[in-house]
Every structure is written in C-alpha cells, then in structure tokens.
Short mmCIF file of C-alpha atoms in Angstrom, two decimals:
data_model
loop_
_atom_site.label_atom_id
_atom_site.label_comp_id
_atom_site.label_asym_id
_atom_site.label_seq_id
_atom_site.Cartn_x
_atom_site.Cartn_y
_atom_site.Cartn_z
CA UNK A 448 10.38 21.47 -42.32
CA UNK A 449 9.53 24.97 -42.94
CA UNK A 450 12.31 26.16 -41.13
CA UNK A 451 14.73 24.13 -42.64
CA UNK A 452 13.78 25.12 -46.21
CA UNK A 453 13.84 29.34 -44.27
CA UNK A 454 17.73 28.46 -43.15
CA UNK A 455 18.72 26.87 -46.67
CA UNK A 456 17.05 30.00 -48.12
CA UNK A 457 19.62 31.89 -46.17
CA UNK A 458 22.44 30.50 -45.95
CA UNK A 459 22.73 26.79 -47.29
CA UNK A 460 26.22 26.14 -46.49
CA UNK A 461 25.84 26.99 -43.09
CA UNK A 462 21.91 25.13 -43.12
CA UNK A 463 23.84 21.67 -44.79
CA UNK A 464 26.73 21.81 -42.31
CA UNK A 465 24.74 21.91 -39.30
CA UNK A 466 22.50 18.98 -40.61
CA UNK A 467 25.46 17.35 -41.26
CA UNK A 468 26.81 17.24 -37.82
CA UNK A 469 23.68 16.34 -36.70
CA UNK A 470 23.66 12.95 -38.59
CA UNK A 471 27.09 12.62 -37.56
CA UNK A 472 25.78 12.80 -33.86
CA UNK A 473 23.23 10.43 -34.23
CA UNK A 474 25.62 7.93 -35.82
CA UNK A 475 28.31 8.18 -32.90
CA UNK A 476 25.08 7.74 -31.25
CA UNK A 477 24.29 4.58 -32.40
CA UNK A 478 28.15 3.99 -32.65
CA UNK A 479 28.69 4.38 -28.50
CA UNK A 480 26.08 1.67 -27.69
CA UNK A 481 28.64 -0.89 -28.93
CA UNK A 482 31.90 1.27 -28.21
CA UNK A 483 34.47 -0.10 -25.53
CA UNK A 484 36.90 2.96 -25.91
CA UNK A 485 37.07 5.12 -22.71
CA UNK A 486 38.87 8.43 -22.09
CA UNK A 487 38.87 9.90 -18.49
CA UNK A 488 36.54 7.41 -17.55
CA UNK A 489 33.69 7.84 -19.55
CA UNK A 490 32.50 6.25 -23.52
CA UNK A 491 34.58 8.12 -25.66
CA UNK A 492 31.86 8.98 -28.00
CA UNK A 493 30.26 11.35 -25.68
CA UNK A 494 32.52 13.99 -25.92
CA UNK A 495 31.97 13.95 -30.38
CA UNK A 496 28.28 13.68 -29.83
CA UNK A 497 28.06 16.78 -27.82
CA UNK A 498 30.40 18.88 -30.36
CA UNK A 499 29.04 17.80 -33.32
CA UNK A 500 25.20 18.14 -31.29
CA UNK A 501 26.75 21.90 -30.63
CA UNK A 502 28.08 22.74 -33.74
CA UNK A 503 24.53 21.69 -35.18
CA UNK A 504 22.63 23.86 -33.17
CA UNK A 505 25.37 27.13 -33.78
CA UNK A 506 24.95 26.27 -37.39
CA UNK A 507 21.25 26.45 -37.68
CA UNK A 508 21.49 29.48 -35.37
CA UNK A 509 24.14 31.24 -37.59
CA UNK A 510 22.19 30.60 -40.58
CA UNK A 511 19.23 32.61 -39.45
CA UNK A 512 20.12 35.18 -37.76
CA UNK A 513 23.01 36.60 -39.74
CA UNK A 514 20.42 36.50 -42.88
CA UNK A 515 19.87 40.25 -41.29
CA UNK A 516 23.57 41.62 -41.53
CA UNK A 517 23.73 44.02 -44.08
CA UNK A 518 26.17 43.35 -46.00
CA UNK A 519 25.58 39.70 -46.97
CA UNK A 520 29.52 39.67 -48.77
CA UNK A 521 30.59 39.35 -45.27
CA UNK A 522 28.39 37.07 -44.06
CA UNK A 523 29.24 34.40 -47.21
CA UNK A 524 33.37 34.80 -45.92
CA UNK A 525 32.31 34.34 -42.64
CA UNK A 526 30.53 31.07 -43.36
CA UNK A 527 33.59 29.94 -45.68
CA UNK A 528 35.93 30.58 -42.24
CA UNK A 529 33.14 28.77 -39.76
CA UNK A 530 32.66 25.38 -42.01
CA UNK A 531 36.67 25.16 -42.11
CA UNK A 532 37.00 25.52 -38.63
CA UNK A 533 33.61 23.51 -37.09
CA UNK A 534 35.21 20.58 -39.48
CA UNK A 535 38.63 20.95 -38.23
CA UNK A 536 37.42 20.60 -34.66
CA UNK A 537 35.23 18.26 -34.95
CA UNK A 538 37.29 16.21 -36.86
CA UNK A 539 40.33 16.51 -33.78
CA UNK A 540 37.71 15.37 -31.27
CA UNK A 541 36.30 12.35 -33.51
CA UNK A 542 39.47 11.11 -34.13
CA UNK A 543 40.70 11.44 -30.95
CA UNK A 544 37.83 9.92 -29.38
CA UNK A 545 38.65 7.07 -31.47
CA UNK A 546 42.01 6.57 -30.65
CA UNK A 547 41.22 7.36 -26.88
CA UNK A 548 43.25 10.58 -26.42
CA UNK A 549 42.08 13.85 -25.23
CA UNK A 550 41.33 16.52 -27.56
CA UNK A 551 41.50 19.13 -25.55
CA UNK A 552 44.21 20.08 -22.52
CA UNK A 553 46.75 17.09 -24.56
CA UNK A 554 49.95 17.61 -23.47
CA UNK A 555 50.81 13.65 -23.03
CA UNK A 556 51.79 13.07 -26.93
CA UNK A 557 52.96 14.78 -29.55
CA UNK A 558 50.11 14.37 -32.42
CA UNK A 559 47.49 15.49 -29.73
CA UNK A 560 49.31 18.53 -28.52
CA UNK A 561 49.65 19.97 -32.51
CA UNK A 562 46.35 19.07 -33.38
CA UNK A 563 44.91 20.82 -30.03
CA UNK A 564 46.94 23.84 -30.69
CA UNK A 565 45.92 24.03 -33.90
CA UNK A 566 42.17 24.26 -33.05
CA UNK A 567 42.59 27.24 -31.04
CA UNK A 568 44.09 29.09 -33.43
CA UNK A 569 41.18 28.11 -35.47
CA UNK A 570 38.92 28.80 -33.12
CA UNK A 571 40.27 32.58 -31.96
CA UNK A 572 39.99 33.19 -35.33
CA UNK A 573 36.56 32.29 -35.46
CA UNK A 574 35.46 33.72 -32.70
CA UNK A 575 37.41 37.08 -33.42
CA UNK A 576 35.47 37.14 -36.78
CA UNK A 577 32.23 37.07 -35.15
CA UNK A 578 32.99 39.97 -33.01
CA UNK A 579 33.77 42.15 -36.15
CA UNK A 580 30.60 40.82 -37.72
CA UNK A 581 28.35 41.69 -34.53
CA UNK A 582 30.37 45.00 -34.49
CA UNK A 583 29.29 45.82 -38.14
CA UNK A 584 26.12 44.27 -37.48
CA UNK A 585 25.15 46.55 -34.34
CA UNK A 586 26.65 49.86 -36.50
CA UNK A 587 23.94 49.29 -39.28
CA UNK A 588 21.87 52.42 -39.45
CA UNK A 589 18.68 50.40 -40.81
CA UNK A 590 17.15 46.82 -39.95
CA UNK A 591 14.70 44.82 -42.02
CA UNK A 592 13.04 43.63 -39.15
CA UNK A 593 12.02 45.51 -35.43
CA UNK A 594 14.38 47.11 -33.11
CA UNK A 595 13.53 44.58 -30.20
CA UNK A 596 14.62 41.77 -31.92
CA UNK A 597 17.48 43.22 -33.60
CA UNK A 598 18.53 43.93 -30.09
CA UNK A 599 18.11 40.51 -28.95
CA UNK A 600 20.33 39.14 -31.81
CA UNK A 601 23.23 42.00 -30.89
CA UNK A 602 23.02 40.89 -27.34
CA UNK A 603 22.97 36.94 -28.12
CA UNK A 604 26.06 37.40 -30.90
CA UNK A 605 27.78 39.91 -27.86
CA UNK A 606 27.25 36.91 -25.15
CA UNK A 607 28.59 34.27 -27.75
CA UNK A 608 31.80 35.82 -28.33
CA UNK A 609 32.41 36.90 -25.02
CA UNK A 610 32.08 33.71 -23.45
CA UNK A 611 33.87 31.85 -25.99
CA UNK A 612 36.50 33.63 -25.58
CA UNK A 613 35.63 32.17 -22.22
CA UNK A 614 37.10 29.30 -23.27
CA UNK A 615 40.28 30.30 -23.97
CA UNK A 616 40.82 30.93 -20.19
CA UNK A 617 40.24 27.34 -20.05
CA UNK A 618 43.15 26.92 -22.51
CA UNK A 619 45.48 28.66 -20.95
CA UNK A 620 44.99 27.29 -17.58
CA UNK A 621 45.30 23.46 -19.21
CA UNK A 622 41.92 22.30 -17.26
CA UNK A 623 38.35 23.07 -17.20
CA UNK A 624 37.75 21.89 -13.49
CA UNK A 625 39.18 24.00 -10.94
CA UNK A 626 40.02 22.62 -7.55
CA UNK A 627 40.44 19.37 -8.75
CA UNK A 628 41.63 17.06 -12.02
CA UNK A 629 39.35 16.49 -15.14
CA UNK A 630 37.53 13.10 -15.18
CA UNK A 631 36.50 12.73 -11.91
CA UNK A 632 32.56 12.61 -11.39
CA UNK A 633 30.40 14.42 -13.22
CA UNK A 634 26.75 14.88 -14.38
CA UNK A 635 25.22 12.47 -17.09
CA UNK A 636 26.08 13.48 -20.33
CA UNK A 637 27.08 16.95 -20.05
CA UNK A 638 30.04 15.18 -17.96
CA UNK A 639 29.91 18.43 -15.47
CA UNK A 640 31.98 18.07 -12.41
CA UNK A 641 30.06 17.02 -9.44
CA UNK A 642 32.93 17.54 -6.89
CA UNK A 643 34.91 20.51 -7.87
CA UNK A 644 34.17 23.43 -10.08
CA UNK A 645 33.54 23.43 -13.68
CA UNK A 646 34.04 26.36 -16.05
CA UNK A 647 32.49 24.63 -19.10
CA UNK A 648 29.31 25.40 -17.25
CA UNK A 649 29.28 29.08 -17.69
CA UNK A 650 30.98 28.91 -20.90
CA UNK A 651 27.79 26.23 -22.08
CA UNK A 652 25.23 29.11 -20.79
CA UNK A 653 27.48 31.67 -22.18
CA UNK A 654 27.59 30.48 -26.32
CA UNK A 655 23.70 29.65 -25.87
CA UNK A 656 22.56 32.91 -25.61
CA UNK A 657 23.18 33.06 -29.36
CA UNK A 658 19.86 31.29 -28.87
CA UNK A 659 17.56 32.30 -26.07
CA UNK A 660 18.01 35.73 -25.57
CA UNK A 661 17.14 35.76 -29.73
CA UNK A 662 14.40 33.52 -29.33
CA UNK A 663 13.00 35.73 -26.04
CA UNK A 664 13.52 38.82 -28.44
CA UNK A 665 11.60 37.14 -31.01
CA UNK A 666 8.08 36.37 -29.35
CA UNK A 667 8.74 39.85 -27.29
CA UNK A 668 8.75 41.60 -30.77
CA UNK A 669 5.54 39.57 -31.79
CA UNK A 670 3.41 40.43 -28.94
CA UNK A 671 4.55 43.54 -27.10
CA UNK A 672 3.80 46.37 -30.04
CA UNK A 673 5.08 49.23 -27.99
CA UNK A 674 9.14 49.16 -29.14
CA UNK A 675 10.14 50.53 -26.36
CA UNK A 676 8.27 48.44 -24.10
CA UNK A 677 9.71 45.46 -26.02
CA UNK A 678 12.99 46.66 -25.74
CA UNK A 679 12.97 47.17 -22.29
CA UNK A 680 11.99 43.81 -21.59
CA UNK A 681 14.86 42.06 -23.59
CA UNK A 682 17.45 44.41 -21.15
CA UNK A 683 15.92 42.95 -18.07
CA UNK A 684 15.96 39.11 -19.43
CA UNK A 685 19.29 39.71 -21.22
CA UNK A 686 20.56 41.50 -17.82
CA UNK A 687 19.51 38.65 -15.54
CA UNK A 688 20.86 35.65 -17.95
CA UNK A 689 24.21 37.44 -18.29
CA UNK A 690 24.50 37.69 -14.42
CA UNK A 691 23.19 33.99 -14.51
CA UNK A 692 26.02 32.77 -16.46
CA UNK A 693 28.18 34.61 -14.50
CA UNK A 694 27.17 33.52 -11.14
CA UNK A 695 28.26 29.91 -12.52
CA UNK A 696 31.65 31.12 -13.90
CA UNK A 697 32.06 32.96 -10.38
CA UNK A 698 30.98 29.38 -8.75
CA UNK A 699 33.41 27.03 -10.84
CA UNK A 700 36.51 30.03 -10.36
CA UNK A 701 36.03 28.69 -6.31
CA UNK A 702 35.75 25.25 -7.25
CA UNK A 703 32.54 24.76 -6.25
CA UNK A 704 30.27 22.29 -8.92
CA UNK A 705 27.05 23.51 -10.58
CA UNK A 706 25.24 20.69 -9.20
CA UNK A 707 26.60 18.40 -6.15
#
C-alpha cells in the first residue's frame, strides 16, 4: 500500500493506468474460465491477460523511476504519449481476442492488418520517446539519489528500448517463431514455442530489465556504501543479464526453443 500511495505521488496517471490494466487482467481472468473463443489454438484471453499483466507492471515501473528525470515537463508529455498508446494496444488485442483474430502478424483481413499497423507506429513512437528521455536522463549533471542506482535505472531504461525495438524485427519478419509457424506448441501461459525458436523470449527478458537490473541497483546502493564498489557490481550483473538475453535471441535466430 505504501508503494502505491509513493507511485501516485509521482506520477498518478501513469500509477492509475497500470492499476487499471491490472483489473482488466484479472477480469479477462475470470472472463477465460468460461470463454470458448480460440486463436492459434489456445483461449483467446491469454494473449490480453499477458498485455494488459505487462503494461501493468511497465506502468508501475515508469511511474517510479522516471520520478528522478530532471526535468519533470518531459516526463508529464511522456506519460500523455504512453497512456494513448498502452490503451490503443491493448484495446487491438482485447478486441481482437474477442472476435478471434490475431493482433499481431494479421495479414488475413483487412480491419486486422490497419489496426496492427497502426500499433506499431504507436509503439516506435513510444519506444523512440523513451530513448530521448533515457538520453536526457543519463546527460543530467546531478541526481537526487546515489550514482549506483542511477546507473541501474540508465542501464534498465537502455535494455528496454533496445529490445523493444527488438520487437520490431519481429514485425518486419511477420512471425515471432523462427523455423517454424506461430501456434504450434508452446509453454503454459507464456505460449513460448516448444519446437522451434521463439524471439518473444529474448524480447520478454529484454523490456524486464526496466525492472531487475533497477531493483539489483537498488538493494546494491542500500548495502554496499563504497560507490564505486556498488557500481562495479551493477556492470557485472547488468553485463551478464544483457549477454543472458542475448544468448536467447541468438537461440530463437537458429530456431532452437528456450525450453524443449
């Protein structure tokens, strides 16, 4: 509760959207225990669930940790542009999941194909924001809080954007699988390919170190006093997560799956 009331304090749009989506994914929750709709094989809610699940967690994320950017003008803009776009696309994949149509990769009607197209606009432009905002947040010549941590934000907001940009890759090659077609077997849930290789599992690991590498930077900061030290120690975790994620993305690019 405490931290909800610190993330209103900072940034209540971007706090209320995020709890938003997370009542929205425990209602297609309750909704896909009595939903018949299938796409690619699987309950049709799933995919909705995870987004708006996602979108939560980047909300809640956002809403701390850009509380230390400067200039909190751009940071206010920045949540305008993410609230239109996290609504936009999570409002294609709800829909769509109702009607039973992909989202993503639609090129079988019309309507789909438009509204897909349209969400990666959206999304480049979201993404391309953050960059300028982690830019301008990395070229501020003071912080209000320590230089290990700081770090660990610059390198978490650097790993976002690169690897969703990741995801327009995916885009552009129509498919997320490679080596085989999308909705064959795959993990519980997360829906991972189990036969061939699956880039959504380095860009997953990718857009989450917006969260770990902070957190790690967080409890470093709190009980290494020694900056340096500190410092030194979010490199090495930050080093060996980034080659991490990239192992998988190297894995999925020859088709093999994360897990068999």
């Amino acid at each position: 509760m405490n931290f909800y009331k610190e993330i209103v304090r900072r940034n209540a749009l971007m706090a209320n959207m995020g709890t938003f989506f997370l009542i929205l994914a425990a209602v297609l929750g309750l909704y896909a225990t009595v939903n018949t709709t299938q796409v690619l094989g699987i309950n049709s809610m799933i995919k909705p669930i995870k987004f708006a699940l996602s979108t939560w967690i980047y909300a809640w994320s956002m809403a701390y940790l850009l509380f230390f950017v400067e200039k909190q003008k751009n940071v206010r803009l920045y949540t305008y542009l993410a609230v239109a776009t996290m609504l936009y696309e999570n409002g294609v994949i709800t829909f769509q999941a109702f009607r039973g149509k992909l989202s993503h990769f639609n090129q079988t009607e019309i309507v789909g194909g438009i509204l897909y197209a349209l969400m990666g606009i959206m999304i480049v432009w979201l993404t391309t924001a953050t960059l300028v905002l982690t830019i301008r947040f990395i070229r501020q010549k003071a912080y209000i809080i320590s230089d290990s941590f700081a770090l660990s934000i610059q390198i978490g907001l650097l790993m976002f954007v690169i690897f969703s940009f990741f995801g327009g890759y995916m885009s552009g090659i129509n498919s997320h699988n490679v080596g085989g077609e999308i909705g064959a077997k795959g993990l519980p849930l997360l829906n991972w390919s189990t036969l061939f290789g699956d880039l959504r599992v380095a860009h997953f690991f990718g857009v989450h170190a917006l969260q770990l590498i902070p957190i790690l930077g967080y409890f470093v900061s709190q009980n290494i006093a020694n900056q340096a030290k500190a410092k030194q120690r979010v490199w090495v975790f930050s080093l060996i997560y980034f080659l991490f994620v990239v192992f998988t993305m190297v894995q999925a690019l020859a088709g093999k799956p994360f897990i068999a």
